[in-house]
C-alpha positions in Angstrom: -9.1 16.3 -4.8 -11.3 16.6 -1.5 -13.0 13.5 -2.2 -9.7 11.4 -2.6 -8.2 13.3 0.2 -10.9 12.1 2.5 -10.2 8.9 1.4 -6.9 8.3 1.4 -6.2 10.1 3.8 -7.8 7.4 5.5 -5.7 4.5 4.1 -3.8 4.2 7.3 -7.4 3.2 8.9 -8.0 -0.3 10.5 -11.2 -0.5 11.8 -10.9 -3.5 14.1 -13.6 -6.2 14.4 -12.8 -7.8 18.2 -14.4 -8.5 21.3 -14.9 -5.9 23.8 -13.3 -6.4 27.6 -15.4 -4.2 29.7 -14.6 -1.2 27.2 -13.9 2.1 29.0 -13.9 5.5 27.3 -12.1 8.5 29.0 -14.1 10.9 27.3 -17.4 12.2 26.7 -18.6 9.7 24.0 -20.9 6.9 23.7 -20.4 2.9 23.6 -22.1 1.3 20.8 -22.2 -2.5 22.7 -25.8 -2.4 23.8 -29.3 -0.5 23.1 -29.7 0.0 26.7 -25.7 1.6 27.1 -26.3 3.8 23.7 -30.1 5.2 25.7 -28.2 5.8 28.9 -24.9 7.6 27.2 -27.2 9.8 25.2 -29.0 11.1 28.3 -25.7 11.6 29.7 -24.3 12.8 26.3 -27.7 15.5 26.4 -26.9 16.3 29.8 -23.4 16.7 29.7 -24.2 19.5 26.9 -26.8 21.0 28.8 -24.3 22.0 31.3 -22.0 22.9 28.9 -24.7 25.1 27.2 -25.5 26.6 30.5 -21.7 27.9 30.7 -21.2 29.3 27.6 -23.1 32.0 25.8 -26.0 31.5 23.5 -24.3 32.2 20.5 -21.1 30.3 21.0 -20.8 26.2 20.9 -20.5 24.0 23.8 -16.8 22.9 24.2 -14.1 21.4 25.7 -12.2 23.9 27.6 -8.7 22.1 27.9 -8.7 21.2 23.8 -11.1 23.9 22.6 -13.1 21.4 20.6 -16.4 21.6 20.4 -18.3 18.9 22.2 -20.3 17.3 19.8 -17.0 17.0 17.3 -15.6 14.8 20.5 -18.5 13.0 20.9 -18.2 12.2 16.9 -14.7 11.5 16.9 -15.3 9.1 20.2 -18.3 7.4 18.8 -16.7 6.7 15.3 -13.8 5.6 16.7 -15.4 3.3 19.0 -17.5 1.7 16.1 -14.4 1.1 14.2 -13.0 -0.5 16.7 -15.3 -2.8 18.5 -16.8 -3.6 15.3 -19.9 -1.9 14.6 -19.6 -1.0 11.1 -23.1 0.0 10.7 -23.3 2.8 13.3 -19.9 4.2 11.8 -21.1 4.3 8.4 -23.9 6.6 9.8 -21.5 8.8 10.5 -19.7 9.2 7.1 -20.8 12.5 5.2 -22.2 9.9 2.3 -24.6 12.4 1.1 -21.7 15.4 0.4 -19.8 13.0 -2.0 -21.6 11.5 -4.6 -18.2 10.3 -6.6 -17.3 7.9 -3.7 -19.4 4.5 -3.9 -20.8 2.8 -0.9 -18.1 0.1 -1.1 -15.4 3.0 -0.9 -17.6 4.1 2.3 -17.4 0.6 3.9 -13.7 -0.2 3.1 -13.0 2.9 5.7 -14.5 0.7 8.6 -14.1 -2.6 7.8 -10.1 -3.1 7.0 -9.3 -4.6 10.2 -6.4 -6.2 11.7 -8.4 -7.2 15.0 -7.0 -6.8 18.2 -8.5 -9.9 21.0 -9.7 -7.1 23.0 -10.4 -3.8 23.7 -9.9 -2.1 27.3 -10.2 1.5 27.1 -10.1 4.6 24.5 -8.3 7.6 26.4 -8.6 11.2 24.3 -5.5 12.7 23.9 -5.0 15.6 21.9 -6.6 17.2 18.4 -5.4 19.7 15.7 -7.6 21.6 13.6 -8.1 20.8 10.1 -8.7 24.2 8.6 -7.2 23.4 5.0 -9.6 20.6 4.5 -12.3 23.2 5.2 -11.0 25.6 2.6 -10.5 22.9 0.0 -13.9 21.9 0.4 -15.2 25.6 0.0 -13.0 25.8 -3.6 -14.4 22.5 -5.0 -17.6 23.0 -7.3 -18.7 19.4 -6.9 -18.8 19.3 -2.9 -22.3 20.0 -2.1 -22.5 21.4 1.4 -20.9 24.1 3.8 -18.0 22.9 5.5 -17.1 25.0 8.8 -14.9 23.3 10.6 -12.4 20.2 10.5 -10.5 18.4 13.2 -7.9 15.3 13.7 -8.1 13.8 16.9 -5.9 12.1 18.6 -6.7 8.8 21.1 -4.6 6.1 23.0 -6.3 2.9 23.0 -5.9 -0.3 25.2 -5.9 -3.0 23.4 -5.3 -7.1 23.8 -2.9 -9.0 21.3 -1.5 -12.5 20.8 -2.4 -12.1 25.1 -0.7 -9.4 26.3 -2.2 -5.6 26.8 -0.3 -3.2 24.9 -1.7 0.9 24.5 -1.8 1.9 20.4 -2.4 5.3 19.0 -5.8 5.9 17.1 -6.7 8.7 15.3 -10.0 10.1 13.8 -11.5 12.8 11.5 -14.5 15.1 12.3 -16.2 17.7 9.9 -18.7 19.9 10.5 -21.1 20.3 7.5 -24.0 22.3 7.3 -24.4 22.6 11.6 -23.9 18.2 12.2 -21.1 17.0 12.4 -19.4 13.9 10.7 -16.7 11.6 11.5 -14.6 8.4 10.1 -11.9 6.5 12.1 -8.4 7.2 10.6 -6.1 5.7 11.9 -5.1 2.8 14.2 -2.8 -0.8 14.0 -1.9 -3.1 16.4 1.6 -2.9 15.2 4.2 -0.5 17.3 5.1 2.3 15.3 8.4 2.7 14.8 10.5 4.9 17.2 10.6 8.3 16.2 13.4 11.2 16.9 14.5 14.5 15.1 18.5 15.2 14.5 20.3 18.0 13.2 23.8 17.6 11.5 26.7 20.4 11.5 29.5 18.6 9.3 31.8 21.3 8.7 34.5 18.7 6.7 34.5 15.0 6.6 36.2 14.4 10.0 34.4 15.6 12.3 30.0 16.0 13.0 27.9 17.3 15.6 24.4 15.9 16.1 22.1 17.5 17.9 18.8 15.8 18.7 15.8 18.4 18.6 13.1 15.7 19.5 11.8 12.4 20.4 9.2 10.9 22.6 9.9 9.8 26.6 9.8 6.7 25.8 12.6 6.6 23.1 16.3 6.1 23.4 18.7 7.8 20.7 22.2 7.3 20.5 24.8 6.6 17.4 26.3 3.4 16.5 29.1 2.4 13.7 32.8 2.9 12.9 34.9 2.0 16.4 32.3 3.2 18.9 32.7 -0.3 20.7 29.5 1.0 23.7 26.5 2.6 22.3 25.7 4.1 25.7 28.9 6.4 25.2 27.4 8.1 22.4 23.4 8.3 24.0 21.9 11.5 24.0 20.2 12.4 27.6 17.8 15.0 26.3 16.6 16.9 23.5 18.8 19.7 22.9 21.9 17.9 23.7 24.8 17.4 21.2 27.5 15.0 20.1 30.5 15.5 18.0 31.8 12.7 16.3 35.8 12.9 15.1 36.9 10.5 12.9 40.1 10.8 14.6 38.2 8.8 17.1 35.8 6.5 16.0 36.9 5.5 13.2 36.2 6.1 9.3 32.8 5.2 8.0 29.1 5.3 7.8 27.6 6.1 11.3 23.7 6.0 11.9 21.6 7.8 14.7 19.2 5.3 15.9 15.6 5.5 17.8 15.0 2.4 20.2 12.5 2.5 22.9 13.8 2.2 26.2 12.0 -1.0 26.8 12.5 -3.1 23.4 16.6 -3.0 22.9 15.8 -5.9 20.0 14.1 -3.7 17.4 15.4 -0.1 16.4 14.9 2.4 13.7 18.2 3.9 11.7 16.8 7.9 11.5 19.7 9.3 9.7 23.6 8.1 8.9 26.5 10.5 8.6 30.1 9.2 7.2 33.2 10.3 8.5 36.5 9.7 6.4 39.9 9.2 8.9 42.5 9.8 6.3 44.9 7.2 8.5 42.4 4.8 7.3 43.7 4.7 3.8 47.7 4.4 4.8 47.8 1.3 3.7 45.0 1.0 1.1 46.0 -0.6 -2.6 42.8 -1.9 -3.4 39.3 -0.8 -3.4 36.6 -2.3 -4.6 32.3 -0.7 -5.3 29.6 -2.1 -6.0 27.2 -0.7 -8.7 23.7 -0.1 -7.4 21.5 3.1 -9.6 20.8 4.6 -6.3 24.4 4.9 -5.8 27.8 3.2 -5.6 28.2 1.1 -2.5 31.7 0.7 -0.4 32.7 -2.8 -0.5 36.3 -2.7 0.0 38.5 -1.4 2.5 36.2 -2.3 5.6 35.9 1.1 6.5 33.6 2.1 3.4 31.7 -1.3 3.7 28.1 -0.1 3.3 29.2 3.4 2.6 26.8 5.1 0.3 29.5 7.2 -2.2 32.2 7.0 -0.4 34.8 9.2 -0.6 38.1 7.6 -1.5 41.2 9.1 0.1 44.6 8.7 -2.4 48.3 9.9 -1.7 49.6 11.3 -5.2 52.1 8.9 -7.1 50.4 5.7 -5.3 49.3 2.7 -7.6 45.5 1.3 -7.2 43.3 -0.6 -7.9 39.9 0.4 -8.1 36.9 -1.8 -9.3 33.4 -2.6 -9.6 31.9 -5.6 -8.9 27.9 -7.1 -8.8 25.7 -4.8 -9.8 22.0 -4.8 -10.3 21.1 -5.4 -13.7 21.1 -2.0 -15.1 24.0 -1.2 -17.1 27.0 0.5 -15.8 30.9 1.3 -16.0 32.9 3.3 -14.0 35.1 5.9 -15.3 37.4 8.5 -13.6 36.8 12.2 -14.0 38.6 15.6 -13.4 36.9 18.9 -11.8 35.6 19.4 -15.2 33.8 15.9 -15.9 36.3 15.0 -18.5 37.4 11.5 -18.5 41.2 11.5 -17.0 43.7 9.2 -19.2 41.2 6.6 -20.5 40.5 5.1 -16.9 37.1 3.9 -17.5 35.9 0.0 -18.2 33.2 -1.3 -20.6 29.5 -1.0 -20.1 28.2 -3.8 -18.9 24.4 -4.7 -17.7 26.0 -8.1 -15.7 25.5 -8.7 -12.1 28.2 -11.6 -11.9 31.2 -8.8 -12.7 34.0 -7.5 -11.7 35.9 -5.2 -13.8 39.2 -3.1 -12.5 40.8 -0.1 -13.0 44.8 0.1 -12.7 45.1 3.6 -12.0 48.3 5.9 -10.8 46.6 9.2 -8.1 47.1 12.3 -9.7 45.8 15.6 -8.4 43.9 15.6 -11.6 41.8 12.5 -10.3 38.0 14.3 -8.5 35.3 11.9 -8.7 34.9 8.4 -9.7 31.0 7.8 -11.3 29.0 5.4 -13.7 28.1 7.5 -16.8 24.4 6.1 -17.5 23.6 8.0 -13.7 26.3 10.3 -13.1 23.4 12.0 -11.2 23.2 9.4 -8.5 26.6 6.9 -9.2 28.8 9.9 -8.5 31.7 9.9 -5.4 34.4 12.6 -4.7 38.2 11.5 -5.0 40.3 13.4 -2.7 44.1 13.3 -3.6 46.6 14.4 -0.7 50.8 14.9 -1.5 51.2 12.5 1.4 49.9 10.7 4.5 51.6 13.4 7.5 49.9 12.1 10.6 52.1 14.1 12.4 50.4 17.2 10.4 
């Protein structure tokens, strides 16, 4: 498991294979472009311990102060990483702890530095952060086959300055460092040219389906988080400011249907990230509804018909008792499915259910009269996932 964890853990890595624009490195490691850089860095590298031996006491390793890392890991992690990245594959694979895992092959090795998706240049590598790794060091310990005495493990965390299709954009890189038998080791982990995608954390209080309060418990500086859907007609009217603030949504208000929180950052408004959806059900919404019409996908039935359930993920349907509808199921995706109406027990209510059928080109309907026995409408083959809740109501009272 240790082995494979090393690697794939990896996976995410692209070692890029570019040219390098007067590289800078805001840290403490060397620059693999020359001979005569990688003699000068390593007196600085032996000097810049020296000191760092001088202020500590004998029996404790040199280390950074601010991160509490040791030095040599950063110089590791930094030299590694800088391989990757300009291209040296060779002085990154002598970093790689070959010699502790004898099941990995040496085209295994390589494939960790060489995927690349190659920026035109590289500016600068800045250091930013780094989180110990101490359950890689105990799964090490437990397993028989690893050949070696692992201490200490660490993920660091860069910011790299990088040049692509022309224009200078800063990336996130990551690396690995392991300390095994007093040296330490090191393998790039992670790094693409590619944006990642905007990030946020949200928290949802829906007490009943009119009404939710988000609360947004995180996102980056850079991001913008707000909600969009249903009648909210200005996105900026329903922005978060800051972590820890809150919005309530009431159907009442904006509307009946799916609503999504999404991530943007500040300055791309073109491409955005959907982190969570909540649906609100307005039951003035369904007034005037006859007809409604689903579409069978296994992962659940989708809202087709009235607009406000378009897209709707098991949506709940909202009938006043004595009301004719009708209710079908159209498309599909080639699995076979029916629909069928069931009580609070699961039992089939007065025959209202259509053939099995695996065609995508179908619509099949239901003539049905609400009743307060009607609770759920689902597919039988995957009640487990093709499963939505009927609610039944004596009349529409808006007034009420």
């Amino acid at each position: 498991m240790n082995r494979r964890r090393l690697l794939l853990g990896s996976s995410a890595l692209l070692a890029l294979a570019g040219c390098v624009d007067t590289l800078e490195t805001h840290s403490t490691g060397t620059s693999p472009e020359s001979d005569d850089s990688a003699t000068n860095d390593t007196e600085d590298e032996n000097e810049t311990a020296a000191d760092a031996d001088d202020a500590t006491d004998d029996d404790e390793p040199a280390s950074d102060d601010e991160h509490e890392v040791p030095l040599e890991a950063r110089e590791t992690g930094e030299t590694v990483l800088e391989a990757s990245l300009t291209g040296d594959t060779e002085t990154a694979l002598e970093y790689l702890p070959t010699a502790y895992f004898d099941a990995v092959d040496d085209a295994e090795w390589r494939k960790m530095v060489e995927q690349s998706t190659p920026p035109e240049a590289v500016h600068s590598i800045t250091f930013e952060s780094a989180t110990p790794d101490d359950e890689f060091v105990a799964d090490l310990e437990a397993d028989d086959e690893f050949d070696g005495t692992a201490t200490a493990a660490y993920v660091l965390e860069y910011e790299a300055d990088v040049e692509v299709d022309g224009e200078r954009i800063d990336r996130p890189a990551r690396a690995n460092v392991l300390e095994i038998n007093g040296e330490w080791y090191g393998w790039p982990r992670q790094f693409s040219t590619q944006r990642p995608t905007p990030q946020a954390g949200i928290s949802i209080d829906q007490p009943d389906d009119t009404t939710a309060t988000l609360t947004l418990t995180s996102k980056p500086n850079d991001v913008i988080v707000g909600v969009r859907g249903g009648d909210i007609d200005e996105p900026a009217e329903y922005q978060f400011d800051a972590v820890g603030d809150s919005l309530t949504l009431e159907a009442s208000e904006v509307g009946s249907g799916q609503f999504s929180v999404v991530a943007r950052y500040a300055d791309d408004e073109d491409h955005a990230a959907v982190i969570t959806t909540v649906t609100l059900t307005d039951p003035a919404a369904w007034a005037d509804v006859t007809e409604i019409t689903l579409e069978a996908q296994t992962a659940g039935w989708v809202g087709v018909e009235p607009a406000h359930i378009e897209g709707v993920e098991n949506p709940e349907l909202v009938l006043e008792a004595g009301r004719e509808y009708t209710i079908a199921r159209e498309d599909g995706d080639g699995l076979v499915h029916d629909l069928r109406l069931w009580d609070e027990n699961d039992e089939l209510v007065d025959d209202y259910a259509t053939e099995l059928t695996e065609e995508t080109d179908v619509r099949q309907e239901l003539s049905v009269t609400a009743t307060e026995e009607l609770a759920a409408y689902v597919c039988a083959p995957h009640e487990m996932t093709m499963r939505g809740e009927i609610d039944v109501v004596d009349e529409f009272d808006f007034d009420d």
